[in-house]
Amino acid sequence: MPAIELHGVEKRFGPVTAVGGVTLRVADSEFVSILGPSGCGKTTLLRLVAGFESPTAGTIRVGDRLVNDVRAGVFVPPRERRMGMVFQSYALWPHMTVFENVAYPLRMKRVSAPERHRSVTDVLQTLGLGHMAARHPAELSGGEQQRVALARALVSNPDILLLDEPLSNLDAALREAMRFEIRELQRRFGSTVLYVTHDQAEALAMSDRVAVMRAGELVQVGSPTEIYDHPVNRFVASFVGLVNFLPVLLVDETRLEPDWTGRIRLRGLPAEHAPIECTLPRRPDRPEFVLVVRPEHVRIEPGAQGWPGSVIRTAYGGEREDVWVRIGPHEIRVRRDARDHRIRAGDTVGVRVAHGWFLPPETHRAR
Ligand SMILES: Nc1ncnc2c1ncn2[C@@H]1O[C@H](COP(=O)(O)OP(=O)(O)OP(=O)(O)O)[C@@H](O)[C@H]1O
Ligand SMILES: [Mg+2]
């Protein structure tokens, strides 16, 4: 049985459709991220699941319980949904100490004082906050406040955790450490997590599945590798990582198994230029398609065979180097190991594509 099941869930605020007909199943103990740009409806979706908003259409189930059914007029209030939520702004009570903030949900449930004390002390220890129990939120760093909010969500041992951009206010190092910490807590408690973020690296690193959201709708739901390697459209491809879109023409096929390999020509180059060999997970449906290729899958070498390109600019990035290459009317971004011999603006290079993905030609728009 799925832990959370949304069917045709819609939320309108007057003329604004914040969530437009979302259907999603989250399995028990699964970690699913909702990934999308600002304003696409992520927080609204999470608040609908929590019960802080009522949908204008659709049904929501939590376990075997129907918690929302717009037609039948069913609405189960948040406190009966057995969920913990970390809000985008943390929403800690400034007048309460760390201990009191974390104890609050238990007080609401009329848990006895000794038991409350034990549970709160436990969760504060787990999150490394034991020595801060007596402080107020204003006396904590952003990262510490974030952990208090997490402790408050975890203290009543909820089946489901709803986390709304919980790491967005942290510095890069702490953000990465907290990714592992949250994932570890989720495994230990066996919780089901719905995790909202606009950070693609976070979604890819943490999730069992990622649901990519745009303008109130889920455009693709899949494992991190499916989303990254086989995006369904331009939006997903460009939102989840860096990408090049190249209009190409299939010349012939050189291998069909296990992966499809063919020789392809780049459109807009003189007809006599040599086609390159490229591997795709399956044969494209049509000879004309848009090659979707990540910068790290493009190879360039001075004077080597391949599509003829000239280097426009380079950017050194520590362990890697980004290189922009012009090939006829196209510009392509390449990411390579910075320890390889340096390439400089003006160099002539041969461009090859190790492997990629494809989209139908009509989804390609000229830059
Ligand atoms: N209470 C409300 N009344 C009217 N419009 C709202 C309300 N809440 C949200 N919206 C609108 O619904 C849309 C989705 O908002 P939401 O907060 O869910 O986006 P989000 O994806 O969480 O964005 P962000 O990444 O910036 O947090 C936005 O256009 C927003 O202005
Ligand atoms: Mg939000």
Short mmCIF file of C-alpha atoms and ligand atoms in Angstrom, two decimals:
data_model
loop_
_atom_site.label_atom_id
_atom_site.label_comp_id
_atom_site.label_asym_id
_atom_site.label_seq_id
_atom_site.Cartn_x
_atom_site.Cartn_y
_atom_site.Cartn_z
CA MET A 1 0.00 0.00 0.00
CA PRO A 2 1.42 3.44 -0.86
CA ALA A 3 2.09 5.70 2.13
CA ILE A 4 0.77 8.75 0.27
CA GLU A 5 -1.45 8.73 -2.77
CA LEU A 6 -2.55 11.87 -4.58
CA HIS A 7 -5.09 11.65 -7.35
CA GLY A 8 -6.00 14.61 -9.56
CA VAL A 9 -5.15 17.03 -6.76
CA GLU A 10 -5.76 20.65 -7.66
CA LYS A 11 -5.50 23.86 -5.68
CA ARG A 12 -6.72 27.18 -6.99
CA PHE A 13 -6.37 30.49 -5.20
CA GLY A 14 -8.94 32.61 -7.04
CA PRO A 15 -7.63 32.88 -10.60
CA VAL A 16 -4.25 31.30 -9.73
CA THR A 17 -3.89 27.55 -10.18
CA ALA A 18 -1.05 26.76 -7.76
CA VAL A 19 -1.38 22.98 -8.19
CA GLY A 20 -3.08 21.62 -11.29
CA GLY A 21 -4.19 17.99 -11.21
CA VAL A 22 -1.28 16.20 -9.54
CA THR A 23 -1.27 12.40 -9.35
CA LEU A 24 1.54 10.78 -7.37
CA ARG A 25 2.11 7.67 -5.27
CA VAL A 26 4.79 7.55 -2.64
CA ALA A 27 5.66 4.07 -1.34
CA ASP A 28 6.15 3.23 2.30
CA SER A 29 9.66 4.29 3.48
CA GLU A 30 10.33 5.96 0.13
CA PHE A 31 12.18 9.28 -0.18
CA VAL A 32 10.60 11.38 -2.93
CA SER A 33 11.71 14.90 -3.84
CA ILE A 34 9.51 17.51 -5.46
CA LEU A 35 11.92 19.52 -7.60
CA GLY A 36 10.96 22.69 -9.45
CA PRO A 37 11.57 26.42 -9.86
CA SER A 38 10.27 29.10 -7.53
CA GLY A 39 6.50 29.55 -7.64
CA CYS A 40 5.74 26.21 -9.34
CA GLY A 41 3.55 25.03 -6.44
CA LYS A 42 5.88 22.89 -4.30
CA THR A 43 4.97 24.40 -0.93
CA THR A 44 1.27 24.36 -1.80
CA LEU A 45 1.49 20.67 -2.69
CA LEU A 46 3.20 19.88 0.62
CA ARG A 47 0.64 21.92 2.59
CA LEU A 48 -2.16 20.01 0.86
CA VAL A 49 -0.63 16.70 1.95
CA ALA A 50 -0.19 18.03 5.51
CA GLY A 51 -3.78 19.27 5.59
CA PHE A 52 -2.94 22.97 6.01
CA GLU A 53 -4.70 23.68 2.72
CA SER A 54 -7.80 22.05 1.23
CA PRO A 55 -7.68 20.98 -2.40
CA THR A 56 -10.22 22.37 -4.86
CA ALA A 57 -10.35 18.97 -6.62
CA GLY A 58 -9.01 15.46 -6.17
CA THR A 59 -8.34 12.93 -3.45
CA ILE A 60 -5.47 12.34 -1.03
CA ARG A 61 -4.88 9.09 0.83
CA VAL A 62 -2.44 8.52 3.65
CA GLY A 63 -1.90 4.80 4.17
CA ASP A 64 -5.33 3.20 3.98
CA ARG A 65 -7.07 6.38 5.08
CA LEU A 66 -8.81 8.82 2.76
CA VAL A 67 -7.83 12.24 4.15
CA ASN A 68 -9.19 14.46 1.34
CA ASP A 69 -11.99 13.87 -1.09
CA VAL A 70 -13.35 17.09 -2.50
CA ARG A 71 -16.48 15.54 -4.02
CA ALA A 72 -17.41 13.57 -0.93
CA GLY A 73 -16.53 16.48 1.36
CA VAL A 74 -13.89 14.50 3.30
CA PHE A 75 -11.26 16.52 5.15
CA VAL A 76 -9.08 15.05 7.90
CA PRO A 77 -7.32 17.80 9.93
CA PRO A 78 -3.49 17.97 10.11
CA ARG A 79 -3.14 16.66 13.69
CA GLU A 80 -4.80 13.37 12.69
CA ARG A 81 -2.47 12.71 9.75
CA ARG A 82 0.56 11.46 11.73
CA MET A 83 2.99 13.66 9.83
CA GLY A 84 5.90 15.84 10.84
CA MET A 85 6.58 18.96 8.82
CA VAL A 86 9.56 21.28 8.54
CA PHE A 87 8.39 24.59 7.09
CA GLN A 88 10.36 26.59 4.54
CA SER A 89 10.88 29.34 7.15
CA TYR A 90 11.35 26.83 10.08
CA ALA A 91 8.47 28.57 11.96
CA LEU A 92 10.09 28.18 15.38
CA TRP A 93 8.40 30.02 18.24
CA PRO A 94 10.77 32.83 19.23
CA HIS A 95 9.54 33.07 22.83
CA MET A 96 10.11 29.36 23.51
CA THR A 97 13.40 27.64 24.24
CA VAL A 98 14.73 24.89 21.98
CA PHE A 99 13.38 22.32 24.43
CA GLU A 100 9.91 23.91 24.54
CA ASN A 101 9.77 24.25 20.75
CA VAL A 102 10.54 20.57 20.27
CA ALA A 103 8.19 19.52 23.10
CA TYR A 104 5.29 21.51 21.68
CA PRO A 105 3.75 18.80 19.42
CA LEU A 106 3.85 16.35 22.34
CA ARG A 107 2.16 18.88 24.65
CA MET A 108 -0.59 19.31 22.05
CA LYS A 109 -1.06 15.54 22.13
CA ARG A 110 -1.20 15.60 25.96
CA VAL A 111 1.82 13.34 26.32
CA SER A 112 2.80 13.12 30.02
CA ALA A 113 5.62 15.38 31.27
CA PRO A 114 8.13 12.58 32.05
CA GLU A 115 7.58 10.93 28.69
CA ARG A 116 7.80 14.29 26.94
CA HIS A 117 11.10 14.94 28.67
CA ARG A 118 12.49 11.59 27.58
CA SER A 119 11.42 11.94 23.92
CA VAL A 120 12.65 15.52 23.56
CA THR A 121 16.00 14.76 25.23
CA ASP A 122 16.41 11.76 22.93
CA VAL A 123 15.76 13.62 19.68
CA LEU A 124 17.91 16.60 20.74
CA GLN A 125 20.79 14.20 21.44
CA THR A 126 20.33 12.50 18.07
CA LEU A 127 20.58 15.83 16.28
CA GLY A 128 23.51 17.10 18.38
CA LEU A 129 21.42 19.79 20.05
CA GLY A 130 21.52 18.47 23.64
CA HIS A 131 23.63 21.34 24.97
CA MET A 132 21.38 23.98 23.39
CA ALA A 133 18.09 22.92 24.96
CA ALA A 134 17.78 26.07 27.07
CA ARG A 135 18.53 28.58 24.31
CA HIS A 136 16.01 30.59 22.32
CA PRO A 137 15.90 30.45 18.48
CA ALA A 138 17.44 33.95 18.22
CA GLU A 139 20.54 32.57 19.97
CA LEU A 140 21.09 29.89 17.30
CA SER A 141 22.73 29.89 13.88
CA GLY A 142 20.59 29.20 10.80
CA GLY A 143 21.83 25.61 10.66
CA GLU A 144 21.02 25.03 14.34
CA GLN A 145 17.52 26.47 13.90
CA GLN A 146 17.05 24.16 10.96
CA ARG A 147 17.96 21.17 13.12
CA VAL A 148 15.56 22.30 15.86
CA ALA A 149 12.78 22.42 13.26
CA LEU A 150 13.77 18.91 12.17
CA ALA A 151 13.80 17.72 15.81
CA ARG A 152 10.31 19.14 16.29
CA ALA A 153 9.10 17.28 13.19
CA LEU A 154 10.71 14.01 14.35
CA VAL A 155 9.80 14.07 18.05
CA SER A 156 6.42 12.41 17.75
CA ASN A 157 7.92 9.68 15.57
CA PRO A 158 5.71 10.42 12.55
CA ASP A 159 5.19 7.89 9.75
CA ILE A 160 5.59 10.64 7.19
CA LEU A 161 7.98 13.58 7.08
CA LEU A 162 7.24 16.61 4.92
CA LEU A 163 10.30 18.81 4.44
CA ASP A 164 10.04 22.15 2.64
CA GLU A 165 13.47 23.32 1.42
CA PRO A 166 14.95 22.56 4.84
CA LEU A 167 18.55 23.18 3.77
CA SER A 168 18.19 26.30 1.65
CA ASN A 169 19.53 28.68 4.32
CA LEU A 170 22.70 26.74 5.08
CA ASP A 171 26.20 27.20 3.73
CA ALA A 172 27.43 24.70 1.13
CA ALA A 173 29.43 22.48 3.50
CA LEU A 174 26.71 22.22 6.14
CA ARG A 175 24.10 21.67 3.44
CA GLU A 176 25.99 18.67 2.14
CA ALA A 177 26.54 17.23 5.64
CA MET A 178 22.84 17.66 6.45
CA ARG A 179 21.84 15.80 3.27
CA PHE A 180 23.48 12.67 4.63
CA GLU A 181 22.16 13.31 8.12
CA ILE A 182 18.54 13.60 6.94
CA ARG A 183 18.88 10.53 4.74
CA GLU A 184 20.41 8.59 7.64
CA LEU A 185 17.59 9.64 10.00
CA GLN A 186 15.02 8.63 7.41
CA ARG A 187 16.59 5.17 7.11
CA ARG A 188 16.83 4.74 10.85
CA PHE A 189 13.21 5.74 11.49
CA GLY A 190 11.93 4.02 8.32
CA SER A 191 9.97 7.18 7.54
CA THR A 192 8.37 8.10 4.27
CA VAL A 193 9.68 11.48 3.12
CA LEU A 194 8.28 14.07 0.75
CA TYR A 195 11.09 16.57 0.29
CA VAL A 196 10.68 19.89 -1.48
CA THR A 197 13.68 21.55 -3.08
CA HIS A 198 14.67 23.72 -6.03
CA ASP A 199 18.24 22.39 -5.83
CA GLN A 200 18.74 19.67 -8.43
CA ALA A 201 21.97 18.34 -6.89
CA GLU A 202 20.18 17.88 -3.57
CA ALA A 203 17.26 16.06 -5.21
CA LEU A 204 19.57 13.76 -7.21
CA ALA A 205 21.79 12.95 -4.22
CA MET A 206 19.08 12.25 -1.66
CA SER A 207 16.06 10.74 -3.37
CA ASP A 208 14.75 7.34 -4.33
CA ARG A 209 12.62 9.18 -6.88
CA VAL A 210 12.40 12.76 -8.08
CA ALA A 211 9.17 14.42 -9.22
CA VAL A 212 9.95 17.41 -11.44
CA MET A 213 7.29 20.10 -11.15
CA ARG A 214 6.54 23.00 -13.44
CA ALA A 215 3.66 25.49 -13.25
CA GLY A 216 1.61 23.34 -10.88
CA GLU A 217 2.11 20.06 -12.73
CA LEU A 218 4.44 17.09 -12.43
CA VAL A 219 6.29 16.81 -15.74
CA GLN A 220 8.42 13.74 -14.95
CA VAL A 221 8.66 11.33 -12.04
CA GLY A 222 11.54 8.87 -11.94
CA SER A 223 14.75 7.72 -10.31
CA PRO A 224 17.58 10.29 -10.23
CA THR A 225 19.38 8.54 -13.09
CA GLU A 226 16.22 8.37 -15.23
CA ILE A 227 15.61 12.06 -14.71
CA TYR A 228 19.22 13.00 -15.43
CA ASP A 229 19.93 10.62 -18.31
CA HIS A 230 16.49 10.42 -19.95
CA PRO A 231 14.70 13.74 -19.46
CA VAL A 232 11.28 13.81 -21.17
CA ASN A 233 11.58 17.35 -22.47
CA ARG A 234 13.75 20.44 -22.69
CA PHE A 235 12.52 21.81 -19.38
CA VAL A 236 13.53 18.74 -17.36
CA ALA A 237 16.83 18.41 -19.26
CA SER A 238 17.84 22.00 -18.53
CA PHE A 239 16.46 22.19 -15.00
CA VAL A 240 18.29 19.05 -13.90
CA GLY A 241 21.89 19.87 -14.76
CA LEU A 242 23.70 21.51 -17.66
CA VAL A 243 22.80 20.40 -21.14
CA ASN A 244 23.40 20.96 -24.84
CA PHE A 245 20.65 20.56 -27.45
CA LEU A 246 21.96 19.80 -30.94
CA PRO A 247 19.79 19.29 -34.02
CA VAL A 248 21.22 16.25 -35.80
CA LEU A 249 20.56 13.92 -38.70
CA LEU A 250 21.09 10.17 -38.62
CA VAL A 251 23.43 8.94 -41.38
CA ASP A 252 23.60 5.21 -40.63
CA GLU A 253 23.52 2.69 -37.82
CA THR A 254 26.68 0.90 -36.76
CA ARG A 255 25.50 -1.21 -33.83
CA LEU A 256 22.07 -2.10 -32.50
CA GLU A 257 22.93 -4.10 -29.35
CA PRO A 258 23.32 -3.72 -26.41
CA ASP A 259 22.96 0.02 -26.93
CA TRP A 260 22.14 1.63 -30.19
CA THR A 261 25.07 3.32 -31.94
CA GLY A 262 24.82 5.37 -35.08
CA ARG A 263 26.70 7.96 -37.07
CA ILE A 264 25.17 11.40 -36.94
CA ARG A 265 25.65 14.67 -38.74
CA LEU A 266 25.18 18.06 -37.12
CA ARG A 267 22.66 20.26 -38.95
CA GLY A 268 23.90 23.55 -40.27
CA LEU A 269 27.42 22.31 -41.10
CA PRO A 270 28.70 21.92 -44.70
CA ALA A 271 27.44 18.59 -46.11
CA GLU A 272 30.99 17.22 -46.48
CA HIS A 273 31.82 17.28 -42.74
CA ALA A 274 32.42 13.84 -41.24
CA PRO A 275 29.59 12.36 -39.17
CA ILE A 276 30.46 11.19 -35.65
CA GLU A 277 29.54 8.00 -33.87
CA CYS A 278 27.26 8.33 -30.88
CA THR A 279 25.60 5.84 -28.52
CA LEU A 280 22.02 6.25 -27.35
CA PRO A 281 19.97 3.99 -25.05
CA ARG A 282 17.71 3.12 -28.00
CA ARG A 283 17.19 3.91 -31.62
CA PRO A 284 15.67 7.37 -32.21
CA ASP A 285 12.18 7.23 -33.67
CA ARG A 286 13.09 9.45 -36.60
CA PRO A 287 16.30 10.16 -38.55
CA GLU A 288 16.06 13.79 -37.57
CA PHE A 289 16.21 14.49 -33.84
CA VAL A 290 17.61 16.74 -31.13
CA LEU A 291 20.64 15.24 -29.43
CA VAL A 292 20.57 15.97 -25.71
CA VAL A 293 24.06 15.82 -24.31
CA ARG A 294 25.54 16.69 -20.93
CA PRO A 295 28.79 18.73 -21.03
CA GLU A 296 30.72 15.90 -19.35
CA HIS A 297 29.85 13.54 -22.22
CA VAL A 298 31.42 15.68 -24.92
CA ARG A 299 35.05 14.97 -25.85
CA ILE A 300 37.31 17.53 -27.48
CA GLU A 301 40.86 17.14 -28.67
CA PRO A 302 43.09 19.51 -30.63
CA GLY A 303 43.28 18.47 -34.24
CA ALA A 304 41.39 15.22 -33.57
CA GLN A 305 38.65 13.76 -35.70
CA GLY A 306 35.07 14.78 -35.11
CA TRP A 307 32.90 17.76 -35.77
CA PRO A 308 35.22 20.70 -36.47
CA GLY A 309 35.05 23.29 -33.70
CA SER A 310 36.87 26.33 -32.45
CA VAL A 311 37.20 27.21 -28.77
CA ILE A 312 35.38 30.39 -27.77
CA ARG A 313 36.33 30.55 -24.09
CA THR A 314 37.34 28.41 -21.15
CA ALA A 315 36.60 28.60 -17.42
CA TYR A 316 38.82 26.89 -14.87
CA GLY A 317 36.87 25.26 -12.03
CA GLY A 318 39.42 23.44 -9.87
CA GLU A 319 39.16 19.76 -10.73
CA ARG A 320 37.36 20.51 -13.96
CA GLU A 321 37.49 22.95 -16.83
CA ASP A 322 34.50 24.19 -18.84
CA VAL A 323 35.07 24.92 -22.50
CA TRP A 324 32.67 26.57 -24.95
CA VAL A 325 33.16 25.49 -28.54
CA ARG A 326 31.65 26.91 -31.70
CA ILE A 327 30.74 24.39 -34.39
CA GLY A 328 29.20 26.12 -37.40
CA PRO A 329 26.08 27.90 -36.11
CA HIS A 330 26.10 26.01 -32.80
CA GLU A 331 27.72 26.62 -29.46
CA ILE A 332 28.40 23.65 -27.24
CA ARG A 333 29.52 23.46 -23.63
CA VAL A 334 32.10 20.85 -22.68
CA ARG A 335 33.17 19.81 -19.19
CA ARG A 336 36.52 18.09 -18.94
CA ASP A 337 39.18 17.06 -16.47
CA ALA A 338 41.31 20.13 -15.74
CA ARG A 339 44.41 17.92 -15.41
CA ASP A 340 44.24 17.11 -19.13
CA HIS A 341 46.38 19.37 -21.28
CA ARG A 342 45.01 22.90 -21.30
CA ILE A 343 42.90 24.11 -24.15
CA ARG A 344 42.84 27.80 -25.04
CA ALA A 345 40.45 30.17 -26.73
CA GLY A 346 41.06 30.11 -30.48
CA ASP A 347 42.23 26.45 -30.55
CA THR A 348 40.83 24.24 -33.28
CA VAL A 349 39.37 21.01 -31.91
CA GLY A 350 37.54 17.89 -33.01
CA VAL A 351 34.30 17.35 -31.11
CA ARG A 352 32.87 13.92 -30.33
CA VAL A 353 29.89 12.88 -28.25
CA ALA A 354 30.31 9.71 -26.19
CA HIS A 355 26.64 9.20 -25.51
CA GLY A 356 23.47 11.16 -25.14
CA TRP A 357 19.72 11.13 -25.22
CA PHE A 358 17.28 12.45 -27.79
CA LEU A 359 14.11 14.48 -28.15
CA PRO A 360 11.86 14.88 -31.19
CA PRO A 361 12.89 17.73 -33.54
CA GLU A 362 9.91 20.01 -32.84
CA THR A 363 10.96 20.47 -29.22
CA HIS A 364 14.09 22.22 -30.43
CA ARG A 365 13.98 25.97 -30.55
CA ALA A 366 16.85 28.01 -31.87
CA ARG A 367 18.68 29.93 -29.16
N1 LIG B 1 -2.46 31.75 -0.19
C1 LIG B 1 -2.24 32.05 -1.48
N2 LIG B 1 -3.04 32.89 -2.15
C2 LIG B 1 -2.84 33.18 -3.46
N3 LIG B 1 -1.84 32.64 -4.20
C3 LIG B 1 -1.01 31.79 -3.59
C4 LIG B 1 -1.15 31.46 -2.21
N4 LIG B 1 -0.16 30.57 -1.90
C5 LIG B 1 0.56 30.39 -3.02
N5 LIG B 1 0.05 31.12 -4.04
C6 LIG B 1 0.56 31.16 -5.42
O1 LIG B 1 0.65 29.83 -5.89
C7 LIG B 1 1.83 29.62 -6.64
C8 LIG B 1 2.67 28.51 -6.02
O2 LIG B 1 3.20 28.94 -4.78
P1 LIG B 1 4.12 28.01 -3.88
O3 LIG B 1 4.41 28.74 -2.62
O4 LIG B 1 3.46 26.68 -3.74
O5 LIG B 1 5.41 27.89 -4.79
P2 LIG B 1 6.84 27.19 -4.48
O6 LIG B 1 7.08 26.26 -5.58
O7 LIG B 1 6.85 26.67 -3.09
O8 LIG B 1 7.84 28.42 -4.62
P3 LIG B 1 9.23 28.73 -3.82
O9 LIG B 1 10.26 27.83 -4.42
O10 LIG B 1 9.49 30.16 -4.13
O11 LIG B 1 9.00 28.47 -2.35
C9 LIG B 1 2.53 30.98 -6.70
O12 LIG B 1 2.17 31.60 -7.90
C10 LIG B 1 1.98 31.71 -5.50
O13 LIG B 1 1.98 33.08 -5.71
MG MG B 2 7.97 27.12 -1.40
#
